Amino acid sequence: EKRPVPLEKLENLIDEVEKEIRSDMATEIPSRTIGEMVMKRLYHVDDVAYVRFASVYRQFKDISVFLDEVTNLLGKPPREEK
Protein backbone atom coordinates (compact mmCIF):
# COMPACT_ATOMS: atom_id res chain seq x y z
CA GLU A 1 0.00 0.00 0.00
CA LYS A 2 1.16 3.55 -0.80
CA ARG A 3 4.11 2.34 -2.87
CA PRO A 4 4.62 3.25 -6.53
CA VAL A 5 4.33 -0.35 -7.68
CA PRO A 6 2.04 -0.84 -10.67
CA LEU A 7 -1.00 -2.98 -9.96
CA GLU A 8 0.02 -5.26 -12.83
CA LYS A 9 3.32 -6.11 -11.08
CA LEU A 10 1.49 -6.97 -7.86
CA GLU A 11 -1.01 -9.11 -9.74
CA ASN A 12 1.85 -10.92 -11.48
CA LEU A 13 3.52 -11.52 -8.12
CA ILE A 14 0.30 -13.02 -6.76
CA ASP A 15 -0.16 -15.14 -9.88
CA GLU A 16 3.40 -16.49 -9.55
CA VAL A 17 2.86 -17.43 -5.92
CA GLU A 18 -0.46 -19.10 -6.70
CA LYS A 19 1.12 -21.02 -9.60
CA GLU A 20 3.98 -22.20 -7.38
CA ILE A 21 1.54 -23.31 -4.68
CA ARG A 22 -0.59 -25.21 -7.18
CA SER A 23 2.46 -26.91 -8.71
CA ASP A 24 3.37 -28.29 -5.30
CA MET A 25 1.43 -31.50 -4.85
CA ALA A 26 1.07 -31.05 -1.09
CA THR A 27 -2.46 -30.82 0.25
CA GLU A 28 -1.39 -28.22 2.78
CA ILE A 29 1.23 -25.52 2.54
CA PRO A 30 2.38 -23.73 5.69
CA SER A 31 1.68 -20.00 5.79
CA ARG A 32 5.39 -19.51 6.52
CA THR A 33 6.19 -21.01 3.11
CA ILE A 34 3.74 -18.68 1.40
CA GLY A 35 5.20 -15.69 3.25
CA GLU A 36 8.69 -16.65 2.10
CA MET A 37 7.44 -16.93 -1.50
CA VAL A 38 5.98 -13.44 -1.29
CA MET A 39 9.13 -11.98 0.28
CA LYS A 40 11.36 -13.58 -2.35
CA ARG A 41 9.37 -11.85 -5.08
CA LEU A 42 8.92 -8.51 -3.31
CA TYR A 43 12.70 -8.36 -2.90
CA HIS A 44 12.95 -7.94 -6.68
CA VAL A 45 9.94 -5.63 -7.08
CA ASP A 46 10.28 -2.88 -4.48
CA ASP A 47 12.88 -2.52 -1.72
CA VAL A 48 10.68 -0.56 0.66
CA ALA A 49 7.68 -2.86 0.20
CA TYR A 50 10.00 -5.81 0.84
CA VAL A 51 11.40 -4.33 4.07
CA ARG A 52 7.93 -3.36 5.29
CA PHE A 53 6.56 -6.84 4.61
CA ALA A 54 9.64 -8.55 6.06
CA SER A 55 9.58 -6.43 9.21
CA VAL A 56 6.02 -7.55 9.97
CA TYR A 57 6.33 -11.09 8.66
CA ARG A 58 9.65 -11.90 10.31
CA GLN A 59 8.85 -9.80 13.38
CA PHE A 60 12.29 -8.25 13.67
CA LYS A 61 13.19 -8.42 17.33
CA ASP A 62 15.45 -5.38 17.37
CA ILE A 63 16.97 -2.69 15.19
CA SER A 64 20.14 -4.68 14.49
CA VAL A 65 18.17 -7.39 12.67
CA PHE A 66 16.35 -4.70 10.71
CA LEU A 67 19.64 -3.00 9.82
CA ASP A 68 21.11 -6.32 8.68
CA GLU A 69 18.21 -6.71 6.27
CA VAL A 70 18.63 -3.18 4.92
CA THR A 71 22.38 -3.73 4.57
CA ASN A 72 21.69 -6.85 2.51
CA LEU A 73 19.41 -4.80 0.28
CA LEU A 74 22.07 -2.14 -0.22
CA GLY A 75 24.51 -4.77 -1.44
CA LYS A 76 22.21 -6.44 -3.96
CA PRO A 77 22.42 -5.70 -7.67
CA PRO A 78 19.88 -3.14 -8.93
CA ARG A 79 16.62 -4.66 -10.10
CA GLU A 80 15.72 -4.56 -13.74
CA GLU A 81 12.81 -2.36 -14.71
CA LYS A 82 10.29 -4.18 -16.87
PDB file of N, CA, C and O in Angstrom:
ATOM      1  N   GLU A   1       0.837  -1.174   0.000  1.00  0.00           N
ATOM      2  CA  GLU A   1       0.000   0.000   0.000  1.00  0.00           C
ATOM      3  C   GLU A   1       0.888   1.245   0.000  1.00  0.00           C
ATOM      4  O   GLU A   1       1.925   1.275   0.657  1.00  0.00           O
ATOM      5  N   LYS A   2       0.470   2.247  -0.750  1.00  0.00           N
ATOM      6  CA  LYS A   2       1.156   3.545  -0.799  1.00  0.00           C
ATOM      7  C   LYS A   2       2.568   3.460  -1.375  1.00  0.00           C
ATOM      8  O   LYS A   2       3.417   4.265  -1.062  1.00  0.00           O
ATOM      9  N   ARG A   3       2.830   2.461  -2.198  1.00  0.00           N
ATOM     10  CA  ARG A   3       4.112   2.340  -2.875  1.00  0.00           C
ATOM     11  C   ARG A   3       3.870   2.480  -4.368  1.00  0.00           C
ATOM     12  O   ARG A   3       2.821   2.074  -4.859  1.00  0.00           O
ATOM     13  N   PRO A   4       4.817   3.048  -5.089  1.00  0.00           N
ATOM     14  CA  PRO A   4       4.624   3.251  -6.530  1.00  0.00           C
ATOM     15  C   PRO A   4       4.874   1.978  -7.349  1.00  0.00           C
ATOM     16  O   PRO A   4       5.679   1.956  -8.275  1.00  0.00           O
ATOM     17  N   VAL A   5       4.193   0.917  -6.967  1.00  0.00           N
ATOM     18  CA  VAL A   5       4.328  -0.347  -7.678  1.00  0.00           C
ATOM     19  C   VAL A   5       3.062  -0.526  -8.515  1.00  0.00           C
ATOM     20  O   VAL A   5       1.954  -0.516  -7.972  1.00  0.00           O
ATOM     21  N   PRO A   6       3.223  -0.673  -9.822  1.00  0.00           N
ATOM     22  CA  PRO A   6       2.039  -0.840 -10.673  1.00  0.00           C
ATOM     23  C   PRO A   6       1.214  -2.055 -10.251  1.00  0.00           C
ATOM     24  O   PRO A   6       1.762  -3.100  -9.883  1.00  0.00           O
ATOM     25  N   LEU A   7      -0.083  -1.907 -10.330  1.00  0.00           N
ATOM     26  CA  LEU A   7      -0.995  -2.981  -9.958  1.00  0.00           C
ATOM     27  C   LEU A   7      -0.686  -4.251 -10.749  1.00  0.00           C
ATOM     28  O   LEU A   7      -0.744  -5.359 -10.212  1.00  0.00           O
ATOM     29  N   GLU A   8      -0.303  -4.107 -11.998  1.00  0.00           N
ATOM     30  CA  GLU A   8       0.022  -5.262 -12.834  1.00  0.00           C
ATOM     31  C   GLU A   8       1.177  -6.082 -12.239  1.00  0.00           C
ATOM     32  O   GLU A   8       1.152  -7.312 -12.250  1.00  0.00           O
ATOM     33  N   LYS A   9       2.187  -5.394 -11.702  1.00  0.00           N
ATOM     34  CA  LYS A   9       3.316  -6.107 -11.079  1.00  0.00           C
ATOM     35  C   LYS A   9       2.860  -6.890  -9.856  1.00  0.00           C
ATOM     36  O   LYS A   9       3.298  -8.010  -9.625  1.00  0.00           O
ATOM     37  N   LEU A  10       1.991  -6.282  -9.048  1.00  0.00           N
ATOM     38  CA  LEU A  10       1.489  -6.969  -7.857  1.00  0.00           C
ATOM     39  C   LEU A  10       0.626  -8.165  -8.244  1.00  0.00           C
ATOM     40  O   LEU A  10       0.721  -9.232  -7.630  1.00  0.00           O
ATOM     41  N   GLU A  11      -0.193  -7.998  -9.278  1.00  0.00           N
ATOM     42  CA  GLU A  11      -1.012  -9.111  -9.740  1.00  0.00           C
ATOM     43  C   GLU A  11      -0.142 -10.249 -10.275  1.00  0.00           C
ATOM     44  O   GLU A  11      -0.440 -11.417 -10.031  1.00  0.00           O
ATOM     45  N   ASN A  12       0.928  -9.895 -10.986  1.00  0.00           N
ATOM     46  CA  ASN A  12       1.855 -10.918 -11.478  1.00  0.00           C
ATOM     47  C   ASN A  12       2.518 -11.653 -10.326  1.00  0.00           C
ATOM     48  O   ASN A  12       2.693 -12.876 -10.372  1.00  0.00           O
ATOM     49  N   LEU A  13       2.907 -10.915  -9.299  1.00  0.00           N
ATOM     50  CA  LEU A  13       3.518 -11.520  -8.119  1.00  0.00           C
ATOM     51  C   LEU A  13       2.560 -12.525  -7.497  1.00  0.00           C
ATOM     52  O   LEU A  13       2.936 -13.663  -7.192  1.00  0.00           O
ATOM     53  N   ILE A  14       1.307 -12.128  -7.344  1.00  0.00           N
ATOM     54  CA  ILE A  14       0.299 -13.017  -6.759  1.00  0.00           C
ATOM     55  C   ILE A  14       0.092 -14.243  -7.641  1.00  0.00           C
ATOM     56  O   ILE A  14       0.034 -15.371  -7.152  1.00  0.00           O
ATOM     57  N   ASP A  15       0.010 -14.024  -8.946  1.00  0.00           N
ATOM     58  CA  ASP A  15      -0.164 -15.144  -9.879  1.00  0.00           C
ATOM     59  C   ASP A  15       0.997 -16.133  -9.781  1.00  0.00           C
ATOM     60  O   ASP A  15       0.791 -17.352  -9.813  1.00  0.00           O
ATOM     61  N   GLU A  16       2.227 -15.614  -9.668  1.00  0.00           N
ATOM     62  CA  GLU A  16       3.399 -16.485  -9.555  1.00  0.00           C
ATOM     63  C   GLU A  16       3.340 -17.333  -8.282  1.00  0.00           C
ATOM     64  O   GLU A  16       3.638 -18.523  -8.307  1.00  0.00           O
ATOM     65  N   VAL A  17       2.952 -16.698  -7.185  1.00  0.00           N
ATOM     66  CA  VAL A  17       2.863 -17.431  -5.916  1.00  0.00           C
ATOM     67  C   VAL A  17       1.781 -18.498  -6.013  1.00  0.00           C
ATOM     68  O   VAL A  17       1.987 -19.651  -5.614  1.00  0.00           O
ATOM     69  N   GLU A  18       0.626 -18.125  -6.568  1.00  0.00           N
ATOM     70  CA  GLU A  18      -0.456 -19.105  -6.702  1.00  0.00           C
ATOM     71  C   GLU A  18      -0.035 -20.274  -7.587  1.00  0.00           C
ATOM     72  O   GLU A  18      -0.324 -21.428  -7.284  1.00  0.00           O
ATOM     73  N   LYS A  19       0.664 -19.971  -8.679  1.00  0.00           N
ATOM     74  CA  LYS A  19       1.116 -21.023  -9.595  1.00  0.00           C
ATOM     75  C   LYS A  19       2.098 -21.962  -8.883  1.00  0.00           C
ATOM     76  O   LYS A  19       2.012 -23.182  -9.015  1.00  0.00           O
ATOM     77  N   GLU A  20       3.015 -21.390  -8.109  1.00  0.00           N
ATOM     78  CA  GLU A  20       3.981 -22.205  -7.383  1.00  0.00           C
ATOM     79  C   GLU A  20       3.289 -23.084  -6.350  1.00  0.00           C
ATOM     80  O   GLU A  20       3.630 -24.258  -6.186  1.00  0.00           O
ATOM     81  N   ILE A  21       2.289 -22.540  -5.678  1.00  0.00           N
ATOM     82  CA  ILE A  21       1.544 -23.311  -4.680  1.00  0.00           C
ATOM     83  C   ILE A  21       0.803 -24.464  -5.355  1.00  0.00           C
ATOM     84  O   ILE A  21       0.820 -25.589  -4.872  1.00  0.00           O
ATOM     85  N   ARG A  22       0.174 -24.176  -6.477  1.00  0.00           N
ATOM     86  CA  ARG A  22      -0.588 -25.215  -7.180  1.00  0.00           C
ATOM     87  C   ARG A  22       0.323 -26.297  -7.763  1.00  0.00           C
ATOM     88  O   ARG A  22      -0.090 -27.440  -7.895  1.00  0.00           O
ATOM     89  N   SER A  23       1.543 -25.922  -8.133  1.00  0.00           N
ATOM     90  CA  SER A  23       2.455 -26.910  -8.710  1.00  0.00           C
ATOM     91  C   SER A  23       3.002 -27.860  -7.655  1.00  0.00           C
ATOM     92  O   SER A  23       3.453 -28.955  -7.973  1.00  0.00           O
ATOM     93  N   ASP A  24       2.960 -27.417  -6.393  1.00  0.00           N
ATOM     94  CA  ASP A  24       3.369 -28.289  -5.297  1.00  0.00           C
ATOM     95  C   ASP A  24       2.205 -29.245  -5.024  1.00  0.00           C
ATOM     96  O   ASP A  24       1.078 -28.826  -4.867  1.00  0.00           O
ATOM     97  N   MET A  25       2.488 -30.505  -4.986  1.00  0.00           N
ATOM     98  CA  MET A  25       1.430 -31.498  -4.855  1.00  0.00           C
ATOM     99  C   MET A  25       0.957 -31.685  -3.410  1.00  0.00           C
ATOM    100  O   MET A  25       0.108 -32.518  -3.149  1.00  0.00           O
ATOM    101  N   ALA A  26       1.476 -30.919  -2.486  1.00  0.00           N
ATOM    102  CA  ALA A  26       1.074 -31.053  -1.087  1.00  0.00           C
ATOM    103  C   ALA A  26      -0.373 -30.583  -0.907  1.00  0.00           C
ATOM    104  O   ALA A  26      -0.825 -29.660  -1.574  1.00  0.00           O
ATOM    105  N   THR A  27      -1.076 -31.223  -0.012  1.00  0.00           N
ATOM    106  CA  THR A  27      -2.457 -30.819   0.249  1.00  0.00           C
ATOM    107  C   THR A  27      -2.515 -29.593   1.144  1.00  0.00           C
ATOM    108  O   THR A  27      -3.487 -28.849   1.112  1.00  0.00           O
ATOM    109  N   GLU A  28      -1.469 -29.400   1.915  1.00  0.00           N
ATOM    110  CA  GLU A  28      -1.391 -28.222   2.778  1.00  0.00           C
ATOM    111  C   GLU A  28      -0.017 -27.586   2.625  1.00  0.00           C
ATOM    112  O   GLU A  28       0.991 -28.279   2.539  1.00  0.00           O
ATOM    113  N   ILE A  29      -0.023 -26.263   2.614  1.00  0.00           N
ATOM    114  CA  ILE A  29       1.234 -25.522   2.536  1.00  0.00           C
ATOM    115  C   ILE A  29       1.261 -24.564   3.720  1.00  0.00           C
ATOM    116  O   ILE A  29       0.323 -23.779   3.903  1.00  0.00           O
ATOM    117  N   PRO A  30       2.312 -24.615   4.516  1.00  0.00           N
ATOM    118  CA  PRO A  30       2.381 -23.730   5.688  1.00  0.00           C
ATOM    119  C   PRO A  30       2.383 -22.247   5.279  1.00  0.00           C
ATOM    120  O   PRO A  30       2.946 -21.875   4.244  1.00  0.00           O
ATOM    121  N   SER A  31       1.728 -21.436   6.078  1.00  0.00           N
ATOM    122  CA  SER A  31       1.682 -20.000   5.785  1.00  0.00           C
ATOM    123  C   SER A  31       3.090 -19.415   5.750  1.00  0.00           C
ATOM    124  O   SER A  31       3.357 -18.478   5.003  1.00  0.00           O
ATOM    125  N   ARG A  32       3.999 -19.978   6.522  1.00  0.00           N
ATOM    126  CA  ARG A  32       5.395 -19.509   6.515  1.00  0.00           C
ATOM    127  C   ARG A  32       5.992 -19.667   5.117  1.00  0.00           C
ATOM    128  O   ARG A  32       6.708 -18.798   4.639  1.00  0.00           O
ATOM    129  N   THR A  33       5.693 -20.764   4.458  1.00  0.00           N
ATOM    130  CA  THR A  33       6.194 -21.009   3.110  1.00  0.00           C
ATOM    131  C   THR A  33       5.637 -19.970   2.144  1.00  0.00           C
ATOM    132  O   THR A  33       6.367 -19.429   1.302  1.00  0.00           O
ATOM    133  N   ILE A  34       4.364 -19.675   2.272  1.00  0.00           N
ATOM    134  CA  ILE A  34       3.737 -18.679   1.404  1.00  0.00           C
ATOM    135  C   ILE A  34       4.351 -17.305   1.656  1.00  0.00           C
ATOM    136  O   ILE A  34       4.659 -16.565   0.721  1.00  0.00           O
ATOM    137  N   GLY A  35       4.566 -16.971   2.918  1.00  0.00           N
ATOM    138  CA  GLY A  35       5.200 -15.694   3.255  1.00  0.00           C
ATOM    139  C   GLY A  35       6.588 -15.575   2.644  1.00  0.00           C
ATOM    140  O   GLY A  35       6.965 -14.523   2.130  1.00  0.00           O
ATOM    141  N   GLU A  36       7.349 -16.661   2.686  1.00  0.00           N
ATOM    142  CA  GLU A  36       8.689 -16.654   2.096  1.00  0.00           C
ATOM    143  C   GLU A  36       8.616 -16.481   0.579  1.00  0.00           C
ATOM    144  O   GLU A  36       9.439 -15.784  -0.018  1.00  0.00           O
ATOM    145  N   MET A  37       7.622 -17.096  -0.051  1.00  0.00           N
ATOM    146  CA  MET A  37       7.440 -16.931  -1.502  1.00  0.00           C
ATOM    147  C   MET A  37       7.170 -15.467  -1.846  1.00  0.00           C
ATOM    148  O   MET A  37       7.717 -14.932  -2.814  1.00  0.00           O
ATOM    149  N   VAL A  38       6.317 -14.849  -1.062  1.00  0.00           N
ATOM    150  CA  VAL A  38       5.978 -13.437  -1.286  1.00  0.00           C
ATOM    151  C   VAL A  38       7.207 -12.562  -1.079  1.00  0.00           C
ATOM    152  O   VAL A  38       7.519 -11.700  -1.909  1.00  0.00           O
ATOM    153  N   MET A  39       7.938 -12.796   0.002  1.00  0.00           N
ATOM    154  CA  MET A  39       9.126 -11.977   0.277  1.00  0.00           C
ATOM    155  C   MET A  39      10.167 -12.114  -0.823  1.00  0.00           C
ATOM    156  O   MET A  39      10.771 -11.131  -1.229  1.00  0.00           O
ATOM    157  N   LYS A  40      10.375 -13.344  -1.299  1.00  0.00           N
ATOM    158  CA  LYS A  40      11.362 -13.577  -2.353  1.00  0.00           C
ATOM    159  C   LYS A  40      11.035 -12.736  -3.586  1.00  0.00           C
ATOM    160  O   LYS A  40      11.931 -12.164  -4.211  1.00  0.00           O
ATOM    161  N   ARG A  41       9.771 -12.613  -3.905  1.00  0.00           N
ATOM    162  CA  ARG A  41       9.368 -11.850  -5.084  1.00  0.00           C
ATOM    163  C   ARG A  41       9.367 -10.350  -4.814  1.00  0.00           C
ATOM    164  O   ARG A  41       9.756  -9.566  -5.677  1.00  0.00           O
ATOM    165  N   LEU A  42       8.909  -9.943  -3.647  1.00  0.00           N
ATOM    166  CA  LEU A  42       8.923  -8.512  -3.308  1.00  0.00           C
ATOM    167  C   LEU A  42      10.327  -7.948  -3.320  1.00  0.00           C
ATOM    168  O   LEU A  42      10.541  -6.788  -3.671  1.00  0.00           O
ATOM    169  N   TYR A  43      11.292  -8.760  -2.935  1.00  0.00           N
ATOM    170  CA  TYR A  43      12.695  -8.356  -2.898  1.00  0.00           C
ATOM    171  C   TYR A  43      13.140  -7.802  -4.251  1.00  0.00           C
ATOM    172  O   TYR A  43      13.931  -6.887  -4.327  1.00  0.00           O
ATOM    173  N   HIS A  44      12.576  -8.349  -5.325  1.00  0.00           N
ATOM    174  CA  HIS A  44      12.946  -7.937  -6.681  1.00  0.00           C
ATOM    175  C   HIS A  44      12.011  -6.887  -7.263  1.00  0.00           C
ATOM    176  O   HIS A  44      12.270  -6.367  -8.344  1.00  0.00           O
ATOM    177  N   VAL A  45      10.933  -6.579  -6.562  1.00  0.00           N
ATOM    178  CA  VAL A  45       9.944  -5.628  -7.077  1.00  0.00           C
ATOM    179  C   VAL A  45      10.118  -4.245  -6.476  1.00  0.00           C
ATOM    180  O   VAL A  45      10.160  -3.247  -7.192  1.00  0.00           O
ATOM    181  N   ASP A  46      10.220  -4.182  -5.143  1.00  0.00           N
ATOM    182  CA  ASP A  46      10.277  -2.883  -4.475  1.00  0.00           C
ATOM    183  C   ASP A  46      10.959  -3.052  -3.120  1.00  0.00           C
ATOM    184  O   ASP A  46      10.464  -3.794  -2.269  1.00  0.00           O
ATOM    185  N   ASP A  47      12.093  -2.379  -2.950  1.00  0.00           N
ATOM    186  CA  ASP A  47      12.882  -2.524  -1.718  1.00  0.00           C
ATOM    187  C   ASP A  47      12.099  -2.141  -0.465  1.00  0.00           C
ATOM    188  O   ASP A  47      12.151  -2.841   0.543  1.00  0.00           O
ATOM    189  N   VAL A  48      11.402  -1.031  -0.526  1.00  0.00           N
ATOM    190  CA  VAL A  48      10.683  -0.561   0.658  1.00  0.00           C
ATOM    191  C   VAL A  48       9.518  -1.490   0.988  1.00  0.00           C
ATOM    192  O   VAL A  48       9.305  -1.842   2.150  1.00  0.00           O
ATOM    193  N   ALA A  49       8.786  -1.924  -0.031  1.00  0.00           N
ATOM    194  CA  ALA A  49       7.684  -2.862   0.201  1.00  0.00           C
ATOM    195  C   ALA A  49       8.223  -4.156   0.805  1.00  0.00           C
ATOM    196  O   ALA A  49       7.617  -4.727   1.717  1.00  0.00           O
ATOM    197  N   TYR A  50       9.378  -4.595   0.312  1.00  0.00           N
ATOM    198  CA  TYR A  50       9.998  -5.807   0.844  1.00  0.00           C
ATOM    199  C   TYR A  50      10.336  -5.633   2.327  1.00  0.00           C
ATOM    200  O   TYR A  50       9.992  -6.489   3.147  1.00  0.00           O
ATOM    201  N   VAL A  51      10.999  -4.546   2.674  1.00  0.00           N
ATOM    202  CA  VAL A  51      11.402  -4.330   4.071  1.00  0.00           C
ATOM    203  C   VAL A  51      10.174  -4.195   4.968  1.00  0.00           C
ATOM    204  O   VAL A  51      10.145  -4.740   6.066  1.00  0.00           O
ATOM    205  N   ARG A  52       9.154  -3.508   4.491  1.00  0.00           N
ATOM    206  CA  ARG A  52       7.934  -3.363   5.290  1.00  0.00           C
ATOM    207  C   ARG A  52       7.287  -4.721   5.536  1.00  0.00           C
ATOM    208  O   ARG A  52       6.896  -5.037   6.663  1.00  0.00           O
ATOM    209  N   PHE A  53       7.160  -5.516   4.472  1.00  0.00           N
ATOM    210  CA  PHE A  53       6.564  -6.843   4.613  1.00  0.00           C
ATOM    211  C   PHE A  53       7.427  -7.713   5.522  1.00  0.00           C
ATOM    212  O   PHE A  53       6.925  -8.376   6.431  1.00  0.00           O
ATOM    213  N   ALA A  54       8.725  -7.714   5.273  1.00  0.00           N
ATOM    214  CA  ALA A  54       9.639  -8.551   6.058  1.00  0.00           C
ATOM    215  C   ALA A  54       9.632  -8.157   7.524  1.00  0.00           C
ATOM    216  O   ALA A  54       9.705  -9.026   8.407  1.00  0.00           O
ATOM    217  N   SER A  55       9.542  -6.862   7.807  1.00  0.00           N
ATOM    218  CA  SER A  55       9.581  -6.427   9.207  1.00  0.00           C
ATOM    219  C   SER A  55       8.360  -6.924   9.978  1.00  0.00           C
ATOM    220  O   SER A  55       8.460  -7.245  11.160  1.00  0.00           O
ATOM    221  N   VAL A  56       7.228  -7.024   9.312  1.00  0.00           N
ATOM    222  CA  VAL A  56       6.023  -7.545   9.966  1.00  0.00           C
ATOM    223  C   VAL A  56       6.057  -9.072   9.958  1.00  0.00           C
ATOM    224  O   VAL A  56       5.837  -9.709  10.980  1.00  0.00           O
ATOM    225  N   TYR A  57       6.368  -9.644   8.804  1.00  0.00           N
ATOM    226  CA  TYR A  57       6.331 -11.094   8.661  1.00  0.00           C
ATOM    227  C   TYR A  57       7.375 -11.787   9.540  1.00  0.00           C
ATOM    228  O   TYR A  57       7.077 -12.765  10.209  1.00  0.00           O
ATOM    229  N   ARG A  58       8.577 -11.278   9.525  1.00  0.00           N
ATOM    230  CA  ARG A  58       9.648 -11.897  10.310  1.00  0.00           C
ATOM    231  C   ARG A  58       9.709 -11.378  11.737  1.00  0.00           C
ATOM    232  O   ARG A  58      10.498 -11.848  12.540  1.00  0.00           O
ATOM    233  N   GLN A  59       8.922 -10.375  12.041  1.00  0.00           N
ATOM    234  CA  GLN A  59       8.851  -9.800  13.384  1.00  0.00           C
ATOM    235  C   GLN A  59      10.245  -9.500  13.926  1.00  0.00           C
ATOM    236  O   GLN A  59      10.686 -10.074  14.923  1.00  0.00           O
ATOM    237  N   PHE A  60      10.942  -8.611  13.241  1.00  0.00           N
ATOM    238  CA  PHE A  60      12.290  -8.252  13.672  1.00  0.00           C
ATOM    239  C   PHE A  60      12.278  -7.915  15.155  1.00  0.00           C
ATOM    240  O   PHE A  60      11.496  -7.096  15.611  1.00  0.00           O
ATOM    241  N   LYS A  61      13.163  -8.564  15.871  1.00  0.00           N
ATOM    242  CA  LYS A  61      13.185  -8.417  17.331  1.00  0.00           C
ATOM    243  C   LYS A  61      13.852  -7.125  17.794  1.00  0.00           C
ATOM    244  O   LYS A  61      13.554  -6.614  18.860  1.00  0.00           O
ATOM    245  N   ASP A  62      14.798  -6.626  16.998  1.00  0.00           N
ATOM    246  CA  ASP A  62      15.451  -5.381  17.374  1.00  0.00           C
ATOM    247  C   ASP A  62      15.991  -4.686  16.126  1.00  0.00           C
ATOM    248  O   ASP A  62      15.949  -5.233  15.029  1.00  0.00           O
ATOM    249  N   ILE A  63      16.515  -3.512  16.305  1.00  0.00           N
ATOM    250  CA  ILE A  63      16.966  -2.687  15.188  1.00  0.00           C
ATOM    251  C   ILE A  63      18.149  -3.312  14.455  1.00  0.00           C
ATOM    252  O   ILE A  63      18.304  -3.127  13.249  1.00  0.00           O
ATOM    253  N   SER A  64      18.971  -4.087  15.149  1.00  0.00           N
ATOM    254  CA  SER A  64      20.140  -4.676  14.491  1.00  0.00           C
ATOM    255  C   SER A  64      19.715  -5.686  13.421  1.00  0.00           C
ATOM    256  O   SER A  64      20.335  -5.757  12.356  1.00  0.00           O
ATOM    257  N   VAL A  65      18.665  -6.446  13.665  1.00  0.00           N
ATOM    258  CA  VAL A  65      18.168  -7.392  12.666  1.00  0.00           C
ATOM    259  C   VAL A  65      17.604  -6.625  11.470  1.00  0.00           C
ATOM    260  O   VAL A  65      17.832  -6.982  10.320  1.00  0.00           O
ATOM    261  N   PHE A  66      16.893  -5.559  11.759  1.00  0.00           N
ATOM    262  CA  PHE A  66      16.348  -4.702  10.709  1.00  0.00           C
ATOM    263  C   PHE A  66      17.480  -4.097   9.869  1.00  0.00           C
ATOM    264  O   PHE A  66      17.441  -4.112   8.648  1.00  0.00           O
ATOM    265  N   LEU A  67      18.502  -3.587  10.529  1.00  0.00           N
ATOM    266  CA  LEU A  67      19.639  -2.997   9.824  1.00  0.00           C
ATOM    267  C   LEU A  67      20.382  -4.027   8.980  1.00  0.00           C
ATOM    268  O   LEU A  67      20.845  -3.711   7.876  1.00  0.00           O
ATOM    269  N   ASP A  68      20.489  -5.250   9.474  1.00  0.00           N
ATOM    270  CA  ASP A  68      21.110  -6.317   8.680  1.00  0.00           C
ATOM    271  C   ASP A  68      20.347  -6.527   7.379  1.00  0.00           C
ATOM    272  O   ASP A  68      20.950  -6.679   6.311  1.00  0.00           O
ATOM    273  N   GLU A  69      19.032  -6.517   7.458  1.00  0.00           N
ATOM    274  CA  GLU A  69      18.212  -6.714   6.270  1.00  0.00           C
ATOM    275  C   GLU A  69      18.388  -5.557   5.284  1.00  0.00           C
ATOM    276  O   GLU A  69      18.540  -5.771   4.086  1.00  0.00           O
ATOM    277  N   VAL A  70      18.427  -4.342   5.784  1.00  0.00           N
ATOM    278  CA  VAL A  70      18.628  -3.179   4.920  1.00  0.00           C
ATOM    279  C   VAL A  70      20.025  -3.215   4.308  1.00  0.00           C
ATOM    280  O   VAL A  70      20.205  -2.924   3.122  1.00  0.00           O
ATOM    281  N   THR A  71      21.016  -3.609   5.082  1.00  0.00           N
ATOM    282  CA  THR A  71      22.383  -3.725   4.569  1.00  0.00           C
ATOM    283  C   THR A  71      22.447  -4.738   3.433  1.00  0.00           C
ATOM    284  O   THR A  71      23.107  -4.504   2.420  1.00  0.00           O
ATOM    285  N   ASN A  72      21.746  -5.853   3.587  1.00  0.00           N
ATOM    286  CA  ASN A  72      21.691  -6.846   2.511  1.00  0.00           C
ATOM    287  C   ASN A  72      21.073  -6.252   1.252  1.00  0.00           C
ATOM    288  O   ASN A  72      21.534  -6.512   0.141  1.00  0.00           O
ATOM    289  N   LEU A  73      20.044  -5.449   1.424  1.00  0.00           N
ATOM    290  CA  LEU A  73      19.408  -4.802   0.275  1.00  0.00           C
ATOM    291  C   LEU A  73      20.368  -3.847  -0.420  1.00  0.00           C
ATOM    292  O   LEU A  73      20.405  -3.772  -1.649  1.00  0.00           O
ATOM    293  N   LEU A  74      21.139  -3.113   0.356  1.00  0.00           N
ATOM    294  CA  LEU A  74      22.070  -2.145  -0.224  1.00  0.00           C
ATOM    295  C   LEU A  74      23.159  -2.822  -1.044  1.00  0.00           C
ATOM    296  O   LEU A  74      23.685  -2.239  -1.987  1.00  0.00           O
ATOM    297  N   GLY A  75      23.459  -4.066  -0.726  1.00  0.00           N
ATOM    298  CA  GLY A  75      24.510  -4.773  -1.439  1.00  0.00           C
ATOM    299  C   GLY A  75      24.024  -5.575  -2.642  1.00  0.00           C
ATOM    300  O   GLY A  75      24.812  -6.123  -3.388  1.00  0.00           O
ATOM    301  N   LYS A  76      22.710  -5.638  -2.842  1.00  0.00           N
ATOM    302  CA  LYS A  76      22.209  -6.438  -3.959  1.00  0.00           C
ATOM    303  C   LYS A  76      22.316  -5.663  -5.267  1.00  0.00           C
ATOM    304  O   LYS A  76      22.337  -4.434  -5.270  1.00  0.00           O
ATOM    305  N   PRO A  77      22.381  -6.382  -6.385  1.00  0.00           N
ATOM    306  CA  PRO A  77      22.424  -5.695  -7.674  1.00  0.00           C
ATOM    307  C   PRO A  77      21.100  -4.968  -7.914  1.00  0.00           C
ATOM    308  O   PRO A  77      20.056  -5.405  -7.425  1.00  0.00           O
ATOM    309  N   PRO A  78      21.126  -3.867  -8.666  1.00  0.00           N
ATOM    310  CA  PRO A  78      19.875  -3.144  -8.930  1.00  0.00           C
ATOM    311  C   PRO A  78      18.893  -4.023  -9.687  1.00  0.00           C
ATOM    312  O   PRO A  78      19.295  -4.834 -10.511  1.00  0.00           O
ATOM    313  N   ARG A  79      17.617  -3.852  -9.392  1.00  0.00           N
ATOM    314  CA  ARG A  79      16.617  -4.662 -10.100  1.00  0.00           C
ATOM    315  C   ARG A  79      16.382  -4.098 -11.492  1.00  0.00           C
ATOM    316  O   ARG A  79      16.551  -2.909 -11.731  1.00  0.00           O
ATOM    317  N   GLU A  80      15.992  -4.969 -12.373  1.00  0.00           N
ATOM    318  CA  GLU A  80      15.717  -4.563 -13.741  1.00  0.00           C
ATOM    319  C   GLU A  80      14.300  -4.022 -13.832  1.00  0.00           C
ATOM    320  O   GLU A  80      13.386  -4.599 -13.287  1.00  0.00           O
ATOM    321  N   GLU A  81      14.154  -2.905 -14.497  1.00  0.00           N
ATOM    322  CA  GLU A  81      12.809  -2.356 -14.714  1.00  0.00           C
ATOM    323  C   GLU A  81      12.209  -3.048 -15.913  1.00  0.00           C
ATOM    324  O   GLU A  81      12.850  -3.239 -16.929  1.00  0.00           O
ATOM    325  N   LYS A  82      10.976  -3.490 -15.772  1.00  0.00           N
ATOM    326  CA  LYS A  82      10.294  -4.185 -16.873  1.00  0.00           C
ATOM    327  C   LYS A  82       9.193  -3.335 -17.430  1.00  0.00           C
ATOM    328  O   LYS A  82       8.631  -2.526 -16.824  1.00  0.00           O
TER     329      LYS A  82
END
